[in-house]
mmCIF file of C-alpha atoms in Angstrom:
data_model
loop_
_atom_site.group_PDB
_atom_site.id
_atom_site.type_symbol
_atom_site.label_atom_id
_atom_site.label_comp_id
_atom_site.label_asym_id
_atom_site.label_seq_id
_atom_site.Cartn_x
_atom_site.Cartn_y
_atom_site.Cartn_z
ATOM 1 C CA MET H 253 342.768 -87.657 19.236
ATOM 2 C CA MET H 254 344.781 -86.761 16.116
ATOM 3 C CA ASP H 255 347.855 -88.379 17.665
ATOM 4 C CA LEU H 256 345.811 -91.496 18.331
ATOM 5 C CA TRP H 257 344.707 -91.837 14.703
ATOM 6 C CA GLN H 258 348.221 -91.130 13.432
ATOM 7 C CA GLU H 259 349.523 -93.864 15.679
ATOM 8 C CA ILE H 260 346.863 -96.317 14.471
ATOM 9 C CA ILE H 261 347.566 -95.546 10.814
ATOM 10 C CA SER H 262 351.275 -95.891 11.434
ATOM 11 C CA THR H 263 350.703 -99.318 13.001
ATOM 12 C CA LEU H 264 348.520 -100.442 10.106
ATOM 13 C CA ARG H 265 351.100 -99.258 7.565
ATOM 14 C CA ALA H 266 353.766 -101.208 9.383
ATOM 15 C CA ASN H 267 351.659 -104.351 8.904
ATOM 16 C CA MET H 268 350.326 -103.795 5.413
ATOM 17 C CA MET H 269 349.798 -107.450 4.481
ATOM 18 C CA ARG H 270 348.046 -108.288 7.732
ATOM 19 C CA THR H 271 345.852 -105.205 7.454
ATOM 20 C CA PHE H 272 344.956 -105.990 3.847
ATOM 21 C CA LEU H 273 344.078 -109.622 4.503
ATOM 22 C CA THR H 274 341.990 -108.694 7.523
ATOM 23 C CA GLY H 275 340.194 -105.961 5.653
ATOM 24 C CA PHE H 276 339.676 -108.127 2.588
ATOM 25 C CA SER H 277 337.752 -110.704 4.620
ATOM 26 C CA VAL H 278 335.478 -107.930 5.911
ATOM 27 C CA ALA H 279 335.012 -106.342 2.484
ATOM 28 C CA TRP H 280 334.310 -109.715 0.895
ATOM 29 C CA GLY H 281 331.701 -110.497 3.538
ATOM 30 C CA ILE H 282 329.686 -107.317 3.001
ATOM 31 C CA PHE H 283 330.207 -107.548 -0.779
ATOM 32 C CA MET H 284 328.808 -111.075 -0.912
ATOM 33 C CA LEU H 285 325.889 -110.137 1.348
ATOM 34 C CA ILE H 286 324.865 -107.303 -0.981
ATOM 35 C CA VAL H 287 325.354 -109.385 -4.140
ATOM 36 C CA LEU H 288 323.315 -112.269 -2.724
ATOM 37 C CA LEU H 289 320.539 -109.946 -1.566
ATOM 38 C CA GLY H 290 320.606 -108.281 -4.977
ATOM 39 C CA ALA H 291 320.323 -111.636 -6.730
ATOM 40 C CA GLY H 292 317.377 -112.577 -4.536
ATOM 41 C CA ASN H 293 315.711 -109.239 -5.251
ATOM 42 C CA GLY H 294 316.372 -109.660 -8.981
ATOM 43 C CA LEU H 295 314.630 -113.027 -9.058
ATOM 44 C CA LYS H 296 311.706 -111.717 -7.023
ATOM 45 C CA ASN H 297 311.347 -108.539 -9.090
ATOM 46 C CA GLY H 298 311.479 -110.547 -12.329
ATOM 47 C CA VAL H 299 308.658 -112.818 -11.254
ATOM 48 C CA MET H 300 306.648 -109.911 -9.810
ATOM 49 C CA GLN H 301 306.861 -108.139 -13.168
ATOM 50 C CA ASN H 302 305.215 -111.158 -14.742
ATOM 51 C CA PHE H 303 302.280 -110.658 -12.374
ATOM 52 C CA GLU H 304 301.905 -107.008 -13.366
ATOM 53 C CA GLY H 305 299.011 -106.128 -15.607
ATOM 54 C CA GLU H 306 296.720 -108.777 -14.156
ATOM 55 C CA ALA H 307 294.878 -109.395 -10.922
ATOM 56 C CA THR H 308 296.753 -111.864 -8.709
ATOM 57 C CA ASN H 309 293.563 -112.574 -6.748
ATOM 58 C CA ALA H 310 291.458 -113.749 -9.708
ATOM 59 C CA ILE H 311 289.716 -117.106 -10.019
ATOM 60 C CA TYR H 312 288.845 -118.391 -13.491
ATOM 61 C CA LEU H 313 286.166 -121.047 -14.033
ATOM 62 C CA TRP H 314 285.620 -123.083 -17.184
ATOM 63 C CA PRO H 315 282.794 -125.576 -17.737
ATOM 64 C CA GLY H 316 283.756 -129.187 -18.329
ATOM 65 C CA ASN H 317 282.152 -132.602 -18.812
ATOM 66 C CA THR H 318 281.128 -134.785 -15.903
ATOM 67 C CA THR H 319 283.076 -138.014 -15.518
ATOM 68 C CA LYS H 320 281.123 -139.393 -12.548
ATOM 69 C CA THR H 321 277.493 -140.391 -12.106
ATOM 70 C CA TYR H 322 275.668 -138.252 -9.564
ATOM 71 C CA GLU H 323 272.236 -138.694 -7.964
ATOM 72 C CA GLY H 324 270.994 -140.868 -10.822
ATOM 73 C CA LEU H 325 272.445 -138.647 -13.550
ATOM 74 C CA GLN H 326 274.797 -140.180 -16.096
ATOM 75 C CA LYS H 327 278.367 -139.068 -16.594
ATOM 76 C CA GLY H 328 279.445 -137.292 -19.780
ATOM 77 C CA ARG H 329 277.074 -134.331 -19.311
ATOM 78 C CA ARG H 330 278.315 -130.898 -20.402
ATOM 79 C CA VAL H 331 278.180 -128.187 -17.715
ATOM 80 C CA LYS H 332 276.787 -124.902 -19.061
ATOM 81 C CA PHE H 333 277.316 -121.614 -17.244
ATOM 82 C CA ASN H 334 274.379 -119.209 -17.133
ATOM 83 C CA ASP H 335 273.102 -116.172 -15.225
ATOM 84 C CA ASP H 336 272.452 -118.287 -12.097
ATOM 85 C CA ASP H 337 276.184 -118.877 -11.802
ATOM 86 C CA VAL H 338 276.944 -115.169 -12.076
ATOM 87 C CA PHE H 339 274.260 -114.387 -9.481
ATOM 88 C CA MET H 340 275.665 -117.020 -7.133
ATOM 89 C CA MET H 341 279.215 -115.630 -7.474
ATOM 90 C CA LYS H 342 278.059 -112.094 -6.788
ATOM 91 C CA ASN H 343 275.662 -112.789 -3.937
ATOM 92 C CA GLN H 344 276.466 -116.090 -2.269
ATOM 93 C CA MET H 345 280.213 -116.647 -2.499
ATOM 94 C CA PRO H 346 282.005 -114.978 0.437
ATOM 95 C CA ASN H 347 284.977 -112.749 -0.367
ATOM 96 C CA ALA H 348 283.953 -112.450 -4.044
ATOM 97 C CA ASP H 349 284.441 -108.957 -5.467
ATOM 98 C CA LYS H 350 284.494 -108.232 -9.233
ATOM 99 C CA VAL H 351 282.582 -110.822 -11.256
ATOM 100 C CA SER H 352 282.404 -111.137 -15.024
ATOM 101 C CA ALA H 353 281.084 -113.880 -17.260
ATOM 102 C CA THR H 354 282.868 -114.075 -20.586
ATOM 103 C CA ILE H 355 281.774 -115.167 -24.044
ATOM 104 C CA TYR H 356 284.390 -115.981 -26.691
ATOM 105 C CA ILE H 357 283.601 -115.797 -30.390
ATOM 106 C CA ASN H 358 286.634 -117.083 -32.253
ATOM 107 C CA GLY H 359 287.673 -116.610 -35.858
ATOM 108 C CA ILE H 360 285.656 -113.449 -36.519
ATOM 109 C CA THR H 361 286.750 -111.306 -39.454
ATOM 110 C CA LEU H 362 286.782 -107.630 -38.535
ATOM 111 C CA SER H 363 286.981 -105.203 -41.404
ATOM 112 C CA HIS H 364 287.136 -101.471 -41.959
ATOM 113 C CA GLY H 365 287.163 -100.283 -45.560
ATOM 114 C CA LYS H 366 289.626 -102.466 -47.419
ATOM 115 C CA GLU H 367 291.461 -103.538 -44.293
ATOM 116 C CA TYR H 368 290.527 -106.705 -42.434
ATOM 117 C CA GLY H 369 291.854 -109.369 -40.098
ATOM 118 C CA SER H 370 290.778 -112.508 -38.242
ATOM 119 C CA TYR H 371 290.298 -111.955 -34.507
ATOM 120 C CA THR H 372 288.471 -113.163 -31.396
ATOM 121 C CA ILE H 373 285.630 -111.176 -29.877
ATOM 122 C CA LYS H 374 285.123 -111.268 -26.123
ATOM 123 C CA GLY H 375 281.782 -110.409 -24.579
ATOM 124 C CA VAL H 376 282.371 -109.120 -21.032
ATOM 125 C CA ASN H 377 280.850 -106.756 -18.504
ATOM 126 C CA ASN H 378 282.386 -103.628 -17.023
ATOM 127 C CA ASN H 379 284.097 -105.538 -14.159
ATOM 128 C CA PHE H 380 286.369 -107.225 -16.676
ATOM 129 C CA GLN H 381 288.619 -104.165 -16.941
ATOM 130 C CA ALA H 382 289.486 -104.314 -13.218
ATOM 131 C CA VAL H 383 290.037 -108.086 -13.297
ATOM 132 C CA GLU H 384 292.367 -107.994 -16.316
ATOM 133 C CA PHE H 385 293.897 -104.544 -15.652
ATOM 134 C CA ILE H 386 293.001 -103.458 -19.173
ATOM 135 C CA LYS H 387 294.458 -100.053 -19.981
ATOM 136 C CA ILE H 388 292.711 -97.745 -22.417
ATOM 137 C CA MET H 389 295.253 -95.753 -24.425
ATOM 138 C CA PRO H 390 295.332 -92.067 -23.448
ATOM 139 C CA GLY H 391 292.907 -90.019 -25.529
ATOM 140 C CA LEU H 392 291.547 -93.110 -27.264
ATOM 141 C CA GLY H 393 288.118 -93.649 -25.756
ATOM 142 C CA ARG H 394 286.822 -95.619 -22.798
ATOM 143 C CA PHE H 395 285.903 -99.092 -21.567
ATOM 144 C CA ILE H 396 282.421 -100.637 -21.543
ATOM 145 C CA ASN H 397 280.029 -99.068 -19.028
ATOM 146 C CA GLU H 398 276.735 -100.034 -17.380
ATOM 147 C CA MET H 399 274.673 -98.302 -20.059
ATOM 148 C CA ASP H 400 276.388 -100.356 -22.798
ATOM 149 C CA ILE H 401 275.475 -103.515 -20.866
ATOM 150 C CA ARG H 402 271.862 -102.563 -20.095
ATOM 151 C CA THR H 403 271.033 -101.452 -23.632
ATOM 152 C CA SER H 404 273.127 -104.120 -25.420
ATOM 153 C CA ARG H 405 274.907 -101.479 -27.465
ATOM 154 C CA LYS H 406 276.827 -102.599 -30.516
ATOM 155 C CA VAL H 407 280.070 -100.969 -29.433
ATOM 156 C CA ILE H 408 283.542 -102.446 -29.520
ATOM 157 C CA ILE H 409 286.968 -101.896 -27.970
ATOM 158 C CA ILE H 410 289.879 -102.862 -30.165
ATOM 159 C CA SER H 411 293.529 -103.460 -29.354
ATOM 160 C CA LYS H 412 296.370 -101.223 -30.466
ATOM 161 C CA LYS H 413 297.412 -103.967 -32.891
ATOM 162 C CA MET H 414 293.928 -103.963 -34.469
ATOM 163 C CA ARG H 415 293.953 -100.186 -34.761
ATOM 164 C CA ASP H 416 297.275 -100.325 -36.605
ATOM 165 C CA VAL H 417 295.900 -102.930 -39.024
ATOM 166 C CA LEU H 418 292.344 -101.667 -39.592
ATOM 167 C CA PHE H 419 292.732 -97.904 -39.264
ATOM 168 C CA LYS H 420 296.392 -97.265 -40.057
ATOM 169 C CA ASP H 421 296.947 -93.614 -39.048
ATOM 170 C CA GLN H 422 293.250 -92.718 -38.671
ATOM 171 C CA ASP H 423 291.524 -92.000 -35.365
ATOM 172 C CA PRO H 424 289.274 -95.076 -34.871
ATOM 173 C CA ILE H 425 287.038 -93.614 -32.118
ATOM 174 C CA GLY H 426 283.470 -93.239 -33.388
ATOM 175 C CA GLN H 427 284.130 -95.194 -36.586
ATOM 176 C CA TYR H 428 282.658 -98.597 -37.372
ATOM 177 C CA VAL H 429 284.122 -102.051 -37.928
ATOM 178 C CA ASN H 430 282.173 -104.906 -39.465
ATOM 179 C CA ALA H 431 282.064 -108.360 -37.895
ATOM 180 C CA GLY H 432 280.166 -110.404 -40.470
ATOM 181 C CA ASN H 433 276.793 -108.715 -40.790
ATOM 182 C CA VAL H 434 277.122 -106.753 -37.558
ATOM 183 C CA ALA H 435 278.597 -103.252 -37.435
ATOM 184 C CA TYR H 436 280.208 -102.160 -34.158
ATOM 185 C CA GLN H 437 281.134 -98.618 -33.262
ATOM 186 C CA VAL H 438 284.642 -98.290 -31.858
ATOM 187 C CA ILE H 439 284.577 -96.665 -28.399
ATOM 188 C CA GLY H 440 288.097 -97.444 -27.178
ATOM 189 C CA VAL H 441 291.591 -98.729 -27.923
ATOM 190 C CA TYR H 442 293.486 -100.724 -25.306
ATOM 191 C CA THR H 443 297.042 -101.925 -24.774
ATOM 192 C CA THR H 444 298.296 -105.091 -23.152
ATOM 193 C CA ARG H 445 301.628 -106.714 -22.288
ATOM 194 C CA ARG H 446 300.400 -110.078 -23.488
ATOM 195 C CA ALA H 447 300.708 -110.454 -27.254
ATOM 196 C CA GLU H 448 297.871 -112.978 -27.577
ATOM 197 C CA GLU H 449 295.369 -110.457 -26.208
ATOM 198 C CA GLY H 450 296.193 -108.113 -29.084
ATOM 199 C CA ASN H 451 293.946 -110.383 -31.160
ATOM 200 C CA ASP H 452 290.921 -109.939 -28.892
ATOM 201 C CA ALA H 453 288.247 -107.292 -29.391
ATOM 202 C CA ILE H 454 285.850 -106.541 -26.519
ATOM 203 C CA ILE H 455 282.093 -105.973 -26.709
ATOM 204 C CA PRO H 456 279.334 -105.766 -24.042
ATOM 205 C CA PHE H 457 278.393 -109.130 -22.570
ATOM 206 C CA THR H 458 274.683 -108.670 -23.265
ATOM 207 C CA THR H 459 275.423 -107.801 -26.894
ATOM 208 C CA ALA H 460 277.512 -110.943 -27.371
ATOM 209 C CA LYS H 461 274.871 -113.037 -25.640
ATOM 210 C CA SER H 462 272.034 -111.882 -27.911
ATOM 211 C CA VAL H 463 273.901 -111.531 -31.234
ATOM 212 C CA TYR H 464 275.693 -114.867 -31.022
ATOM 213 C CA ASN H 465 273.003 -116.813 -29.092
ATOM 214 C CA PHE H 466 275.157 -117.787 -26.162
ATOM 215 C CA GLY H 467 272.201 -118.050 -23.792
ATOM 216 C CA ALA H 468 271.562 -121.568 -25.082
ATOM 217 C CA LYS H 469 275.199 -122.503 -25.598
ATOM 218 C CA GLY H 470 276.284 -121.502 -22.108
ATOM 219 C CA TYR H 471 278.934 -118.926 -21.275
ATOM 220 C CA SER H 472 282.591 -119.586 -22.081
ATOM 221 C CA ASN H 473 283.917 -118.895 -18.610
ATOM 222 C CA ILE H 474 283.468 -116.856 -15.443
ATOM 223 C CA VAL H 475 286.178 -114.842 -13.749
ATOM 224 C CA PHE H 476 286.022 -113.062 -10.420
ATOM 225 C CA THR H 477 288.373 -111.605 -7.854
ATOM 226 C CA ILE H 478 288.484 -112.538 -4.177
ATOM 227 C CA ASN H 479 289.607 -110.515 -1.193
ATOM 228 C CA GLY H 480 290.689 -111.471 2.296
ATOM 229 C CA LEU H 481 292.273 -114.907 1.667
ATOM 230 C CA LYS H 482 295.802 -114.954 3.060
ATOM 231 C CA THR H 483 296.999 -118.549 3.075
ATOM 232 C CA GLU H 484 297.165 -121.504 0.694
ATOM 233 C CA GLN H 485 294.889 -123.513 3.000
ATOM 234 C CA GLU H 486 292.260 -120.761 2.942
ATOM 235 C CA ASN H 487 292.410 -120.844 -0.858
ATOM 236 C CA LYS H 488 292.060 -124.628 -0.960
ATOM 237 C CA ASP H 489 289.042 -124.438 1.368
ATOM 238 C CA TYR H 490 287.574 -121.707 -0.821
ATOM 239 C CA GLU H 491 287.997 -123.819 -3.957
ATOM 240 C CA GLN H 492 286.239 -126.712 -2.257
ATOM 241 C CA LEU H 493 283.368 -124.432 -1.217
ATOM 242 C CA LEU H 494 283.138 -123.238 -4.818
ATOM 243 C CA ARG H 495 283.029 -126.807 -6.156
ATOM 244 C CA ASN H 496 280.348 -127.758 -3.628
ATOM 245 C CA ARG H 497 278.076 -124.853 -4.601
ATOM 246 C CA MET H 498 278.646 -125.217 -8.330
ATOM 247 C CA GLY H 499 278.029 -128.953 -7.941
ATOM 248 C CA ARG H 500 274.663 -128.276 -6.304
ATOM 249 C CA LEU H 501 273.782 -125.713 -8.973
ATOM 250 C CA HIS H 502 274.633 -128.001 -11.910
ATOM 251 C CA SER H 503 274.024 -131.392 -10.268
ATOM 252 C CA PHE H 504 277.525 -132.843 -10.476
ATOM 253 C CA ASP H 505 279.734 -134.550 -7.931
ATOM 254 C CA PRO H 506 281.919 -131.884 -6.195
ATOM 255 C CA THR H 507 284.833 -134.332 -6.335
ATOM 256 C CA ASP H 508 284.528 -134.549 -10.132
ATOM 257 C CA ASN H 509 287.313 -132.129 -11.101
ATOM 258 C CA ASN H 510 286.617 -132.563 -14.826
ATOM 259 C CA ALA H 511 283.141 -131.054 -14.456
ATOM 260 C CA LEU H 512 284.556 -127.703 -13.378
ATOM 261 C CA TRP H 513 288.001 -126.360 -14.230
ATOM 262 C CA ILE H 514 289.406 -123.836 -11.771
ATOM 263 C CA TRP H 515 292.468 -121.640 -12.144
ATOM 264 C CA ASN H 516 293.102 -119.968 -8.794
ATOM 265 C CA LYS H 517 295.751 -117.346 -9.468
ATOM 266 C CA LEU H 518 295.947 -116.292 -5.819
ATOM 267 C CA GLN H 519 296.942 -119.850 -4.893
ATOM 268 C CA GLY H 520 299.779 -119.749 -7.419
ATOM 269 C CA TYR H 521 300.775 -116.263 -6.311
ATOM 270 C CA LEU H 522 300.963 -117.285 -2.647
ATOM 271 C CA GLN H 523 302.999 -120.378 -3.540
ATOM 272 C CA THR H 524 305.401 -118.253 -5.581
ATOM 273 C CA MET H 525 305.779 -115.711 -2.773
ATOM 274 C CA GLY H 526 306.399 -118.556 -0.331
ATOM 275 C CA ILE H 527 309.247 -119.814 -2.532
ATOM 276 C CA PHE H 528 310.817 -116.371 -2.711
ATOM 277 C CA ASN H 529 310.488 -115.808 1.015
ATOM 278 C CA ALA H 530 312.382 -119.071 1.503
ATOM 279 C CA ILE H 531 315.021 -117.963 -1.033
ATOM 280 C CA ASN H 532 315.401 -114.604 0.717
ATOM 281 C CA LEU H 533 315.772 -116.322 4.076
ATOM 282 C CA PHE H 534 318.392 -118.668 2.608
ATOM 283 C CA VAL H 535 320.290 -115.739 1.060
ATOM 284 C CA LEU H 536 320.140 -113.833 4.347
ATOM 285 C CA ILE H 537 321.500 -116.812 6.277
ATOM 286 C CA ILE H 538 324.345 -117.284 3.791
ATOM 287 C CA GLY H 539 325.133 -113.567 3.805
ATOM 288 C CA ILE H 540 325.102 -113.262 7.586
ATOM 289 C CA GLY H 541 327.260 -116.377 7.813
ATOM 290 C CA THR H 542 329.759 -114.769 5.459
ATOM 291 C CA LEU H 543 329.753 -111.604 7.569
ATOM 292 C CA ILE H 544 330.290 -113.556 10.764
ATOM 293 C CA ALA H 545 333.222 -115.322 9.136
ATOM 294 C CA GLY H 546 334.693 -111.904 8.316
ATOM 295 C CA VAL H 547 334.212 -110.640 11.867
ATOM 296 C CA VAL H 548 335.753 -113.786 13.310
ATOM 297 C CA GLY H 549 338.689 -113.208 10.982
ATOM 298 C CA VAL H 550 339.087 -109.668 12.337
ATOM 299 C CA SER H 551 338.909 -110.931 15.891
ATOM 300 C CA ASN H 552 341.568 -113.571 15.264
ATOM 301 C CA ILE H 553 343.844 -111.104 13.553
ATOM 302 C CA MET H 554 343.426 -108.673 16.425
ATOM 303 C CA LEU H 555 344.251 -111.419 18.898
ATOM 304 C CA ILE H 556 347.449 -112.123 17.001
ATOM 305 C CA ALA H 557 348.211 -108.414 16.763
ATOM 306 C CA VAL H 558 347.726 -107.945 20.493
ATOM 307 C CA LYS H 559 349.942 -110.915 21.200
ATOM 308 C CA GLU H 560 352.654 -109.506 18.948
ATOM 309 C CA ARG H 561 352.433 -106.124 20.671
ATOM 310 C CA THR H 562 352.221 -107.363 24.246
ATOM 311 C CA LYS H 563 355.700 -106.075 25.087
ATOM 312 C CA GLU H 564 354.830 -102.706 23.501
ATOM 313 C CA PHE H 565 351.726 -102.439 25.673
ATOM 314 C CA GLY H 566 353.803 -103.343 28.731
ATOM 315 C CA ILE H 567 356.183 -100.475 27.989
ATOM 316 C CA ARG H 568 353.257 -98.113 27.474
ATOM 317 C CA LYS H 569 351.770 -99.046 30.829
ATOM 318 C CA ALA H 570 355.203 -98.822 32.507
ATOM 319 C CA ILE H 571 355.634 -95.218 31.358
ATOM 320 C CA GLY H 572 352.156 -94.243 32.519
ATOM 321 C CA ALA H 573 349.682 -95.146 29.784
ATOM 322 C CA SER H 574 346.261 -95.880 31.238
ATOM 323 C CA PRO H 575 344.432 -99.155 30.485
ATOM 324 C CA ALA H 576 341.644 -97.093 28.870
ATOM 325 C CA SER H 577 344.057 -95.539 26.361
ATOM 326 C CA ILE H 578 345.338 -98.980 25.304
ATOM 327 C CA LEU H 579 341.786 -100.308 25.131
ATOM 328 C CA ARG H 580 340.789 -97.329 22.968
ATOM 329 C CA LEU H 581 343.822 -97.803 20.715
ATOM 330 C CA ILE H 582 343.000 -101.424 19.881
ATOM 331 C CA ILE H 583 339.244 -100.897 19.484
ATOM 332 C CA PHE H 584 339.754 -97.893 17.219
ATOM 333 C CA GLU H 585 342.154 -99.924 15.111
ATOM 334 C CA SER H 586 339.542 -102.657 14.753
ATOM 335 C CA VAL H 587 336.790 -100.142 13.939
ATOM 336 C CA LEU H 588 338.987 -98.457 11.328
ATOM 337 C CA ILE H 589 339.646 -101.739 9.536
ATOM 338 C CA THR H 590 336.007 -102.899 9.563
ATOM 339 C CA GLY H 591 334.662 -99.428 8.721
ATOM 340 C CA VAL H 592 336.954 -98.664 5.793
ATOM 341 C CA PHE H 593 336.940 -102.120 4.258
ATOM 342 C CA GLY H 594 333.242 -102.619 5.040
ATOM 343 C CA TYR H 595 332.464 -99.402 3.154
ATOM 344 C CA MET H 596 334.631 -100.546 0.243
ATOM 345 C CA GLY H 597 332.800 -103.884 0.148
ATOM 346 C CA MET H 598 329.427 -102.145 0.309
ATOM 347 C CA ALA H 599 330.362 -99.726 -2.476
ATOM 348 C CA ALA H 600 331.652 -102.553 -4.684
ATOM 349 C CA GLY H 601 328.491 -104.599 -4.092
ATOM 350 C CA VAL H 602 326.184 -101.663 -4.826
ATOM 351 C CA MET H 603 328.134 -100.772 -7.974
ATOM 352 C CA LEU H 604 327.988 -104.366 -9.212
ATOM 353 C CA THR H 605 324.220 -104.666 -8.673
ATOM 354 C CA GLU H 606 323.612 -101.254 -10.283
ATOM 355 C CA ALA H 607 325.757 -102.258 -13.271
ATOM 356 C CA ALA H 608 323.828 -105.521 -13.588
ATOM 357 C CA ASN H 609 320.559 -103.589 -13.425
ATOM 358 C CA TYR H 610 321.741 -101.231 -16.182
ATOM 359 C CA ILE H 611 322.819 -104.089 -18.461
ATOM 360 C CA ILE H 612 319.561 -105.984 -17.906
ATOM 361 C CA SER H 613 317.391 -102.902 -18.489
ATOM 362 C CA GLN H 614 319.282 -102.098 -21.689
ATOM 363 C CA ASN H 615 318.813 -105.609 -23.037
ATOM 364 C CA THR H 616 315.181 -106.190 -22.016
ATOM 365 C CA PRO H 617 312.528 -105.035 -24.529
ATOM 366 C CA PRO H 618 309.935 -102.744 -22.878
ATOM 367 C CA ASP H 619 307.109 -104.985 -24.132
ATOM 368 C CA ALA H 620 308.722 -108.239 -22.995
ATOM 369 C CA GLU H 621 306.004 -110.623 -21.863
ATOM 370 C CA MET H 622 308.090 -112.724 -19.493
ATOM 371 C CA THR H 623 311.221 -112.100 -17.494
ATOM 372 C CA ILE H 624 312.863 -114.017 -14.684
ATOM 373 C CA PHE H 625 315.382 -111.426 -13.470
ATOM 374 C CA ALA H 626 314.936 -107.680 -13.072
ATOM 375 C CA ASN H 627 316.363 -104.801 -11.026
ATOM 376 C CA PRO H 628 318.824 -106.822 -8.864
ATOM 377 C CA THR H 629 319.544 -103.879 -6.592
ATOM 378 C CA VAL H 630 319.527 -103.620 -2.810
ATOM 379 C CA ASP H 631 317.877 -100.872 -0.803
ATOM 380 C CA LEU H 632 320.666 -98.459 0.217
ATOM 381 C CA LYS H 633 319.280 -98.373 3.758
ATOM 382 C CA ILE H 634 319.832 -102.123 4.059
ATOM 383 C CA ALA H 635 323.371 -101.818 2.683
ATOM 384 C CA VAL H 636 324.239 -99.007 5.126
ATOM 385 C CA LEU H 637 322.627 -100.865 8.025
ATOM 386 C CA ALA H 638 324.638 -104.001 7.217
ATOM 387 C CA THR H 639 327.840 -101.936 7.138
ATOM 388 C CA LEU H 640 327.036 -100.280 10.477
ATOM 389 C CA LEU H 641 326.352 -103.681 12.010
ATOM 390 C CA LEU H 642 329.684 -104.808 10.668
ATOM 391 C CA VAL H 643 331.428 -101.823 12.299
ATOM 392 C CA PHE H 644 329.669 -102.643 15.564
ATOM 393 C CA ALA H 645 330.855 -106.214 15.196
ATOM 394 C CA GLY H 646 334.336 -104.770 14.656
ATOM 395 C CA VAL H 647 334.088 -103.065 18.052
ATOM 396 C CA ILE H 648 333.197 -106.404 19.633
ATOM 397 C CA ALA H 649 335.995 -108.105 17.699
ATOM 398 C CA GLY H 650 338.537 -105.608 19.017
ATOM 399 C CA TYR H 651 337.178 -105.362 22.545
ATOM 400 C CA PHE H 652 338.085 -108.834 23.791
ATOM 401 C CA PRO H 653 341.685 -108.790 22.556
ATOM 402 C CA ALA H 654 341.967 -105.283 24.028
ATOM 403 C CA ARG H 655 340.725 -106.469 27.409
ATOM 404 C CA LYS H 656 343.314 -109.215 27.365
ATOM 405 C CA ALA H 657 346.018 -106.687 26.534
ATOM 406 C CA VAL H 658 345.199 -104.325 29.389
ATOM 407 C CA SER H 659 344.868 -107.145 31.898
ATOM 408 C CA ILE H 660 348.565 -108.077 31.623
ATOM 409 C CA LYS H 661 350.824 -106.467 34.211
ATOM 410 C CA PRO H 662 353.696 -104.373 32.825
ATOM 411 C CA ILE H 663 356.357 -106.646 34.325
ATOM 412 C CA GLU H 664 354.754 -109.714 32.777
ATOM 413 C CA ALA H 665 354.414 -107.949 29.443
ATOM 414 C CA LEU H 666 358.050 -106.919 29.403
ATOM 415 C CA HIS H 667 359.093 -110.553 29.911
ATOM 416 C CA PHE H 668 356.589 -111.847 27.344
ATOM 417 C CA GLU H 669 358.121 -113.641 24.328
#
């Protein structure tokens, strides 16, 4: 076996340029496949990071004004959300999971001692934390619970930004902040990736409803999560069902989109994933096409090599070399080229994607709200699998020229020009 490899290496050395060009096409193919897959992953990871910190299966509803007459009622009526809507979401809408009505009180001055700032207060229930993925800072309290809701406690959760402004270096838990004439006890401090939410304080929904008289005004919006919807069509059908039931509840035409504003995040998420699946498929097709081009190049080069060495093979057979030994010689030569250069292409591709990942991570702030490209690396298993497939393709590429070589009779080979 050692003699066989020495002979193959000797042959390759004797044809350095041919070997290099053949190997380069293989290395370039696997390199481009890994870079393209890495680019696709980078785009997908960047967009997926933008979805982190929020529920992708949430539906937000806002009340609007009717723009169509309906069953004798005039247009221009204001829709007002109330407890019937929340009950309907919880008990009559299929697939609905976490439901929370929300009340917004804008432009409230919160103060503690001499420190103050203008913020928005949100009245929510305990489901809101799961819907918005709100994270309470370690050791800094808790979120609103059922008891806070039932007893309409005057408690408040502030953002990290508010804590820095109102309490400086003090521990805010258990202390009070004033919102006009109302004093709220701080029970938690939260963090968020979205800067605008750093200006929102959170209080129990029932507290907001009674203190700021939102029973008559109608709630600001309703948000809930849905489970079990897998396709865009299912989401569209669900939205229509929602409009029909809300239309019956508030006596507006279900086709009047201005009466009820819906933001279906799952619909947008599915559309985005569909785009990236198409991009990944496109990248895979391009990459595989590049690989095939490399393998075809190896096959052509091997055909030429076999043709050039036909007389040599004839001499080998004339002095007793078996067809299997010649077949093995050519296939091993093909495998050596595809294996070595395929590995080099894989290593170069992996190093490039890892370098890109390092540069991006070093230049992306940890609290960046939006990013479009992140972690453009490829799973090592995929890279190794692609290289092994390339080596297998190298066997195929060398096999057919080898078969042609061993099929020629020694006398014909010796007269071949």
